[in-house]
Amino acid sequence: MKIGVPRERAAGERRVALVPETAAKFVKRGLEVVFEPGAGASAHYPDADYEKAGAKAGDPWAADLVLKVQRPSADEASKLREGSTLISFLYPLVNPDLVRAVAARKAGAISVDMIPRTTLAQSMDVLSSQANLAGYKAVLVAAERLPRFFPMLMTAAGTITPARVLIFGAGVAGLQAIGTAKRLGAVVEATDVRPETKEQVESLGGKFLQVTGVEVKAGTGGYAAEQSDEYKRKQAELVSDRISKADVVITTALIPGRRAPILVTAAQVKTMRPGSIIVDLAAEQGGNVEGTVSGQEVQVDGVTIVGHPNLPSTMAGSASQLYSRNLEKLLGHLLTKENAKVKEALEKAGAKA
C-alpha cells in the first residue's frame, strides 16, 4: 500500500499530515510513503528527514491513501485516484460540495473531525490533540497582547494584582487554557454548560461558574449541546459581572455542523476595561463573540478581539507531530490482520459512491 503526503496549500496552514518519525514507522511495516517535495518545510521537517526515514519524493495523489490536514480544494479533490482514500479534516456536514467532489472521483474518505470521542478512539482523536495546542496558545496570545502582568508582582514600588482570566468552555481547549493561565499566575474562572466539568476546572486551580435553577441539555460525543433561551439568559446574567472585571476572556464553544453559539454579546464587550483581550477560538465557525472577525484582530472601545482561525498551525512542529501520531494510531487500527479487508471495503465504498 502506498501512502501519499501532499503539501498543504490552504492560506495560513503550516502543518503537515505525516512527520518523518511516523513515516519511518510506516516504512518499517512495509508500506510505501511518497511525499510532495516541501510538504513538511513549513513545519520545519525538511525533505532530507523524510528521505532518511525511507520515504520517497513523488506524486502523493497517485497513492492508495492520501493524508492531509486541511480539506482539499476542488483542484486537489480532482487529483484523487479512483479507489483511493482521502484522510483529512473534511467537516462534511458543512461542506457537502466537497463530499460530492470526492465521490465523483469514486474515492473513499475518512473525515478525522468525525472520529467518535470514545475510549477506543482516544489515541486517534485529532480534534482533542489540536484543541490542546489551541488552548495553550490562546493564553500565550492573550498574555503577549495584554498590557500588564499575568502574575501578582510585589515590588518596592508597590504590588501589582494578578490578571483575571475568564474561560468559556471546559473541554480540551478550555482545560488546557485554564492550566496554562494558572501556571502564568492569573486568577482563573471558567464556565461550561456541563456541570460535570466543575471538578476538572477546580483540579486545575480555576473557579467554576455554574448556572443553576434551569434544565441543562446533555451533549453527545464530547460536545456540549446548544442550550435553551432561558439557560442562555441566566448564563449571561452570571457571567456579565465577571466579564466586566476580566482582563482576558477566552471562548472555546463549538457545536458540530452548526454555527458556533454566541456567548459574549457586543454589550458585554463594551463593559470590559480598555486594554483587555478576547481570544475567540471559534472564529472559523462564526465566533462565540459578537464582533469577532475570522483572521483579524478587531478593536472595540479599546478591547482587542483576536479571531485567529487556526492557532495550532502557529505551533506547526508539535501540531504536526501530534496529528501524525493520531493518523498512525488510526491506520494501525484499520490495517491490522483482523481488519485486512478494510482497504477492499473502502475501495468498494468509493466505487459505489
Tab-separated table of C-alpha atoms in Angstrom:
chain	number	residue	atom	x	y	z
A	1	MET	CA	0.000	0.000	0.000
A	2	LYS	CA	1.231	3.481	-0.887
A	3	ILE	CA	0.681	6.481	1.403
A	4	GLY	CA	0.808	9.968	-0.101
A	5	VAL	CA	1.566	13.195	1.778
A	6	PRO	CA	0.780	16.402	-0.166
A	7	ARG	CA	1.976	19.868	0.755
A	8	GLU	CA	-0.746	21.914	2.438
A	9	ARG	CA	-1.783	24.899	0.323
A	10	ALA	CA	-4.575	26.444	2.401
A	11	ALA	CA	-3.848	30.015	3.468
A	12	GLY	CA	-2.025	30.151	6.792
A	13	GLU	CA	-1.644	26.380	7.093
A	14	ARG	CA	1.861	25.309	8.137
A	15	ARG	CA	1.178	21.792	9.418
A	16	VAL	CA	1.893	18.554	7.573
A	17	ALA	CA	-0.138	15.363	7.939
A	18	LEU	CA	2.796	12.986	8.343
A	19	VAL	CA	6.140	13.728	10.000
A	20	PRO	CA	9.353	11.758	9.336
A	21	GLU	CA	9.115	9.966	12.686
A	22	THR	CA	5.782	8.404	11.709
A	23	ALA	CA	6.778	7.867	8.087
A	24	ALA	CA	9.643	5.663	9.303
A	25	LYS	CA	7.179	3.503	11.248
A	26	PHE	CA	5.003	3.006	8.175
A	27	VAL	CA	8.033	2.127	6.044
A	28	LYS	CA	9.117	-0.392	8.671
A	29	ARG	CA	5.687	-2.026	8.358
A	30	GLY	CA	6.248	-2.481	4.630
A	31	LEU	CA	4.198	0.475	3.419
A	32	GLU	CA	5.497	2.896	0.809
A	33	VAL	CA	5.430	6.583	1.743
A	34	VAL	CA	5.519	9.232	-1.005
A	35	PHE	CA	5.740	12.906	-0.068
A	36	GLU	CA	5.420	16.012	-2.186
A	37	PRO	CA	8.699	17.963	-2.095
A	38	GLY	CA	8.442	20.682	0.560
A	39	ALA	CA	5.471	19.019	2.270
A	40	GLY	CA	6.949	19.433	5.744
A	41	ALA	CA	9.053	22.547	5.198
A	42	SER	CA	6.634	24.980	6.886
A	43	ALA	CA	6.616	22.755	9.980
A	44	HIS	CA	10.424	22.539	9.908
A	45	TYR	CA	10.590	18.973	8.621
A	46	PRO	CA	12.960	19.097	5.613
A	47	ASP	CA	12.773	16.676	2.698
A	48	ALA	CA	16.081	15.120	3.779
A	49	ASP	CA	14.467	13.914	7.026
A	50	TYR	CA	11.707	12.155	5.093
A	51	GLU	CA	14.266	10.504	2.838
A	52	LYS	CA	16.245	9.318	5.869
A	53	ALA	CA	13.002	7.812	7.176
A	54	GLY	CA	12.666	5.783	3.979
A	55	ALA	CA	10.048	7.947	2.259
A	56	LYS	CA	10.370	8.999	-1.372
A	57	ALA	CA	9.620	12.268	-3.127
A	58	GLY	CA	6.924	11.960	-5.773
A	59	ASP	CA	3.243	12.454	-6.596
A	60	PRO	CA	1.219	11.887	-3.414
A	61	TRP	CA	-2.108	11.967	-5.299
A	62	ALA	CA	-1.264	8.690	-7.021
A	63	ALA	CA	-1.219	6.877	-3.662
A	64	ASP	CA	-3.766	4.464	-2.194
A	65	LEU	CA	-4.095	6.618	0.928
A	66	VAL	CA	-3.740	10.409	0.780
A	67	LEU	CA	-3.103	12.037	4.162
A	68	LYS	CA	-3.861	15.744	4.586
A	69	VAL	CA	-4.592	18.244	7.332
A	70	GLN	CA	-6.889	20.789	5.690
A	71	ARG	CA	-9.765	19.736	3.467
A	72	PRO	CA	-8.728	19.598	-0.193
A	73	SER	CA	-9.550	22.338	-2.660
A	74	ALA	CA	-11.662	21.486	-5.705
A	75	ASP	CA	-8.472	21.213	-7.751
A	76	GLU	CA	-6.891	18.869	-5.212
A	77	ALA	CA	-10.016	16.714	-4.985
A	78	SER	CA	-9.914	16.279	-8.766
A	79	LYS	CA	-6.474	14.649	-8.405
A	80	LEU	CA	-7.747	11.782	-6.250
A	81	ARG	CA	-7.248	8.416	-7.915
A	82	GLU	CA	-10.262	6.157	-8.346
A	83	GLY	CA	-10.367	3.671	-5.480
A	84	SER	CA	-8.043	5.722	-3.288
A	85	THR	CA	-8.940	7.011	0.173
A	86	LEU	CA	-8.505	10.539	1.488
A	87	ILE	CA	-7.942	11.102	5.219
A	88	SER	CA	-8.155	14.695	6.450
A	89	PHE	CA	-10.379	17.295	8.082
A	90	LEU	CA	-13.443	17.476	5.822
A	91	TYR	CA	-16.288	18.816	8.024
A	92	PRO	CA	-18.774	17.027	5.724
A	93	LEU	CA	-21.859	18.438	7.468
A	94	VAL	CA	-20.995	21.932	6.249
A	95	ASN	CA	-19.092	21.007	3.083
A	96	PRO	CA	-21.495	18.853	1.045
A	97	ASP	CA	-19.975	20.031	-2.262
A	98	LEU	CA	-16.599	18.656	-1.198
A	99	VAL	CA	-18.174	15.302	-0.301
A	100	ARG	CA	-19.769	15.168	-3.747
A	101	ALA	CA	-16.447	16.077	-5.384
A	102	VAL	CA	-14.671	13.194	-3.633
A	103	ALA	CA	-17.496	10.809	-4.516
A	104	ALA	CA	-17.310	11.906	-8.155
A	105	ARG	CA	-13.741	10.632	-8.221
A	106	LYS	CA	-15.015	7.270	-6.959
A	107	ALA	CA	-12.722	7.648	-3.975
A	108	GLY	CA	-13.325	6.952	-0.301
A	109	ALA	CA	-12.763	9.365	2.565
A	110	ILE	CA	-12.301	9.389	6.317
A	111	SER	CA	-13.099	12.739	7.903
A	112	VAL	CA	-10.928	12.932	11.008
A	113	ASP	CA	-13.225	15.504	12.616
A	114	MET	CA	-15.937	12.816	12.672
A	115	ILE	CA	-13.900	10.233	14.604
A	116	PRO	CA	-16.037	9.459	17.678
A	117	ARG	CA	-14.668	10.510	21.042
A	118	THR	CA	-14.733	7.028	22.537
A	119	THR	CA	-12.240	5.209	24.727
A	120	LEU	CA	-11.034	3.125	21.784
A	121	ALA	CA	-10.517	6.196	19.605
A	122	GLN	CA	-8.776	8.425	22.159
A	123	SER	CA	-5.369	7.957	20.555
A	124	MET	CA	-6.855	8.835	17.139
A	125	ASP	CA	-8.710	11.946	18.321
A	126	VAL	CA	-7.205	14.735	16.229
A	127	LEU	CA	-9.753	17.265	17.478
A	128	SER	CA	-8.513	16.812	21.044
A	129	SER	CA	-4.814	16.851	20.165
A	130	GLN	CA	-5.171	20.058	18.167
A	131	ALA	CA	-7.544	21.681	20.684
A	132	ASN	CA	-4.940	21.096	23.380
A	133	LEU	CA	-2.496	23.213	21.401
A	134	ALA	CA	-5.116	25.867	20.683
A	135	GLY	CA	-5.982	26.269	24.368
A	136	TYR	CA	-2.327	26.634	25.307
A	137	LYS	CA	-1.539	29.106	22.527
A	138	ALA	CA	-4.676	31.170	23.208
A	139	VAL	CA	-3.328	32.078	26.641
A	140	LEU	CA	0.072	32.999	25.220
A	141	VAL	CA	-1.567	35.157	22.553
A	142	ALA	CA	-3.542	36.957	25.257
A	143	ALA	CA	-0.516	37.348	27.537
A	144	GLU	CA	1.527	38.834	24.726
A	145	ARG	CA	-1.122	41.442	23.929
A	146	LEU	CA	-2.274	42.259	27.454
A	147	PRO	CA	-0.576	45.470	28.651
A	148	ARG	CA	0.020	44.129	32.143
A	149	PHE	CA	1.456	41.190	34.086
A	150	PHE	CA	-0.377	37.882	34.428
A	151	PRO	CA	1.018	37.040	37.907
A	152	MET	CA	0.875	39.146	41.039
A	153	LEU	CA	4.059	41.188	41.367
A	154	MET	CA	5.336	42.593	44.652
A	155	THR	CA	7.930	45.332	44.202
A	156	ALA	CA	9.406	48.222	46.145
A	157	ALA	CA	7.078	50.448	44.132
A	158	GLY	CA	4.053	48.506	45.341
A	159	THR	CA	2.019	45.426	44.447
A	160	ILE	CA	0.523	44.687	41.055
A	161	THR	CA	-2.548	42.481	41.281
A	162	PRO	CA	-2.752	39.376	39.054
A	163	ALA	CA	-4.653	39.373	35.775
A	164	ARG	CA	-8.148	37.917	35.798
A	165	VAL	CA	-8.900	35.356	33.092
A	166	LEU	CA	-12.397	34.116	32.237
A	167	ILE	CA	-12.703	30.992	30.075
A	168	PHE	CA	-15.878	29.818	28.353
A	169	GLY	CA	-15.892	26.060	27.880
A	170	ALA	CA	-14.096	23.374	29.870
A	171	GLY	CA	-13.426	20.922	27.082
A	172	VAL	CA	-9.925	20.022	25.957
A	173	ALA	CA	-9.043	23.542	24.793
A	174	GLY	CA	-10.643	25.213	27.796
A	175	LEU	CA	-8.957	22.962	30.355
A	176	GLN	CA	-5.567	23.496	28.736
A	177	ALA	CA	-6.194	27.247	28.772
A	178	ILE	CA	-7.141	27.107	32.461
A	179	GLY	CA	-3.978	25.205	33.360
A	180	THR	CA	-1.746	27.472	31.276
A	181	ALA	CA	-3.240	30.711	32.620
A	182	LYS	CA	-2.967	29.407	36.167
A	183	ARG	CA	0.693	28.476	35.669
A	184	LEU	CA	1.314	32.025	34.476
A	185	GLY	CA	-0.110	33.286	37.757
A	186	ALA	CA	-3.521	34.571	36.717
A	187	VAL	CA	-6.761	34.337	38.691
A	188	VAL	CA	-8.854	31.986	36.553
A	189	GLU	CA	-12.610	31.498	36.323
A	190	ALA	CA	-14.404	29.186	33.914
A	191	THR	CA	-17.927	28.296	32.923
A	192	ASP	CA	-19.367	25.356	30.996
A	193	VAL	CA	-22.854	24.053	30.309
A	194	ARG	CA	-21.748	20.623	31.550
A	195	PRO	CA	-21.858	20.642	35.368
A	196	GLU	CA	-19.671	17.510	35.446
A	197	THR	CA	-16.677	19.637	34.361
A	198	LYS	CA	-16.700	21.520	37.682
A	199	GLU	CA	-14.298	19.064	39.305
A	200	GLN	CA	-11.873	19.253	36.377
A	201	VAL	CA	-11.842	23.046	36.442
A	202	GLU	CA	-11.216	23.148	40.172
A	203	SER	CA	-8.486	20.496	39.955
A	204	LEU	CA	-6.554	22.906	37.728
A	205	GLY	CA	-6.976	25.766	40.167
A	206	GLY	CA	-9.840	27.546	38.438
A	207	LYS	CA	-13.114	28.731	39.937
A	208	PHE	CA	-16.186	27.187	38.299
A	209	LEU	CA	-19.128	29.466	37.490
A	210	GLN	CA	-22.255	27.316	37.318
A	211	VAL	CA	-25.726	28.203	36.076
A	212	THR	CA	-28.379	26.859	38.464
A	213	GLY	CA	-32.156	26.630	38.513
A	214	VAL	CA	-32.598	25.701	34.861
A	215	GLU	CA	-32.511	22.473	32.852
A	216	VAL	CA	-29.186	21.656	31.213
A	217	LYS	CA	-29.318	19.771	27.901
A	218	ALA	CA	-26.772	16.967	27.709
A	219	GLY	CA	-24.376	16.904	24.769
A	220	THR	CA	-23.012	13.907	22.876
A	221	GLY	CA	-19.621	12.808	21.605
A	222	GLY	CA	-17.698	15.052	23.976
A	223	TYR	CA	-19.502	18.204	22.826
A	224	ALA	CA	-21.873	20.482	24.678
A	225	ALA	CA	-25.416	20.819	23.344
A	226	GLU	CA	-26.964	24.140	22.404
A	227	GLN	CA	-28.985	25.330	25.396
A	228	SER	CA	-32.416	26.894	25.786
A	229	ASP	CA	-33.026	30.651	25.675
A	230	GLU	CA	-33.710	30.584	29.424
A	231	TYR	CA	-30.352	28.945	30.081
A	232	LYS	CA	-28.593	31.491	27.858
A	233	ARG	CA	-30.290	34.341	29.711
A	234	LYS	CA	-29.227	33.031	33.112
A	235	GLN	CA	-25.715	32.346	31.879
A	236	ALA	CA	-25.486	35.897	30.572
A	237	GLU	CA	-26.571	37.231	33.958
A	238	LEU	CA	-23.995	35.061	35.711
A	239	VAL	CA	-21.034	35.995	33.529
A	240	SER	CA	-21.793	39.644	32.749
A	241	ASP	CA	-20.319	40.837	36.029
A	242	ARG	CA	-17.269	38.557	35.575
A	243	ILE	CA	-16.692	39.766	32.023
A	244	SER	CA	-16.615	43.388	33.140
A	245	LYS	CA	-13.862	42.544	35.646
A	246	ALA	CA	-11.853	40.232	33.388
A	247	ASP	CA	-8.594	41.235	31.739
A	248	VAL	CA	-8.731	38.254	29.391
A	249	VAL	CA	-11.670	36.264	28.006
A	250	ILE	CA	-11.105	33.040	26.052
A	251	THR	CA	-14.027	31.312	24.342
A	252	THR	CA	-13.914	27.713	23.078
A	253	ALA	CA	-17.509	26.560	22.403
A	254	LEU	CA	-18.274	24.632	19.201
A	255	ILE	CA	-21.284	22.613	18.025
A	256	PRO	CA	-20.639	20.044	15.242
A	257	GLY	CA	-22.138	21.006	11.899
A	258	ARG	CA	-23.542	24.313	13.163
A	259	ARG	CA	-22.505	27.891	13.701
A	260	ALA	CA	-20.684	28.469	16.976
A	261	PRO	CA	-23.022	29.810	19.702
A	262	ILE	CA	-22.763	33.447	20.750
A	263	LEU	CA	-21.562	33.542	24.355
A	264	VAL	CA	-20.343	37.133	24.682
A	265	THR	CA	-22.506	39.957	23.350
A	266	ALA	CA	-21.347	43.293	21.989
A	267	ALA	CA	-22.861	44.971	25.056
A	268	GLN	CA	-20.773	42.750	27.350
A	269	VAL	CA	-17.608	43.521	25.374
A	270	LYS	CA	-18.203	47.215	25.960
A	271	THR	CA	-18.175	46.669	29.743
A	272	MET	CA	-14.559	45.434	29.643
A	273	ARG	CA	-11.695	47.761	30.515
A	274	PRO	CA	-9.600	49.276	27.709
A	275	GLY	CA	-6.579	47.065	27.071
A	276	SER	CA	-8.486	43.846	27.768
A	277	ILE	CA	-8.105	40.914	25.392
A	278	ILE	CA	-10.600	38.403	23.989
A	279	VAL	CA	-9.348	35.300	22.144
A	280	ASP	CA	-12.167	33.587	20.255
A	281	LEU	CA	-11.199	30.006	19.400
A	282	ALA	CA	-14.469	29.525	17.499
A	283	ALA	CA	-13.691	32.283	14.998
A	284	GLU	CA	-13.631	29.967	11.976
A	285	GLN	CA	-17.151	28.719	12.807
A	286	GLY	CA	-18.595	32.207	13.159
A	287	GLY	CA	-17.237	33.039	16.614
A	288	ASN	CA	-18.526	32.930	20.193
A	289	VAL	CA	-18.189	36.705	20.495
A	290	GLU	CA	-20.227	39.381	18.731
A	291	GLY	CA	-17.723	41.359	16.716
A	292	THR	CA	-15.267	38.524	16.053
A	293	VAL	CA	-13.842	38.557	12.528
A	294	SER	CA	-12.090	35.368	11.471
A	295	GLY	CA	-8.456	36.032	10.611
A	296	GLN	CA	-8.398	39.508	12.124
A	297	GLU	CA	-7.793	41.383	15.378
A	298	VAL	CA	-10.611	43.842	15.955
A	299	GLN	CA	-10.572	46.819	18.325
A	300	VAL	CA	-13.846	47.616	20.121
A	301	ASP	CA	-13.639	50.558	22.530
A	302	GLY	CA	-10.067	49.616	23.433
A	303	VAL	CA	-10.788	45.875	23.745
A	304	THR	CA	-8.916	43.597	21.322
A	305	ILE	CA	-10.853	40.639	19.893
A	306	VAL	CA	-8.497	38.069	18.379
A	307	GLY	CA	-10.176	35.887	15.756
A	308	HIS	CA	-7.279	33.649	14.733
A	309	PRO	CA	-8.831	30.769	12.734
A	310	ASN	CA	-6.010	28.253	13.175
A	311	LEU	CA	-3.871	28.583	16.302
A	312	PRO	CA	-2.496	25.007	16.103
A	313	SER	CA	-0.823	25.965	12.820
A	314	THR	CA	1.226	28.591	14.671
A	315	MET	CA	2.822	25.676	16.531
A	316	ALA	CA	3.255	23.619	13.383
A	317	GLY	CA	6.067	21.397	14.630
A	318	SER	CA	4.249	19.997	17.660
A	319	ALA	CA	0.842	20.161	15.974
A	320	SER	CA	2.081	18.084	13.026
A	321	GLN	CA	3.738	15.583	15.330
A	322	LEU	CA	0.535	15.017	17.296
A	323	TYR	CA	-1.659	14.903	14.190
A	324	SER	CA	0.728	12.427	12.568
A	325	ARG	CA	0.642	10.178	15.629
A	326	ASN	CA	-3.158	10.295	15.600
A	327	LEU	CA	-3.169	9.091	11.997
A	328	GLU	CA	-0.628	6.406	12.857
A	329	LYS	CA	-2.992	5.040	15.503
A	330	LEU	CA	-5.956	5.270	13.138
A	331	LEU	CA	-4.202	3.376	10.354
A	332	GLY	CA	-2.674	0.959	12.834
A	333	HIS	CA	-6.211	0.062	13.884
A	334	LEU	CA	-7.544	-0.212	10.331
A	335	LEU	CA	-4.627	-2.148	8.851
A	336	THR	CA	-4.358	-4.948	11.405
A	337	LYS	CA	-4.663	-8.562	10.317
A	338	GLU	CA	-8.151	-8.630	11.802
A	339	ASN	CA	-9.091	-5.737	9.529
A	340	ALA	CA	-7.271	-6.990	6.446
A	341	LYS	CA	-10.287	-6.295	4.254
A	342	VAL	CA	-10.603	-2.637	5.217
A	343	LYS	CA	-8.791	-1.376	2.125
A	344	GLU	CA	-11.020	-3.522	-0.107
A	345	ALA	CA	-14.139	-2.230	1.658
A	346	LEU	CA	-13.002	1.396	1.277
A	347	GLU	CA	-12.327	0.872	-2.413
A	348	LYS	CA	-15.775	-0.657	-2.891
A	349	ALA	CA	-17.367	2.231	-0.993
A	350	GLY	CA	-15.564	4.663	-3.266
A	351	ALA	CA	-16.661	2.783	-6.364
A	352	LYS	CA	-20.310	2.732	-5.223
A	353	ALA	CA	-20.189	6.457	-4.422
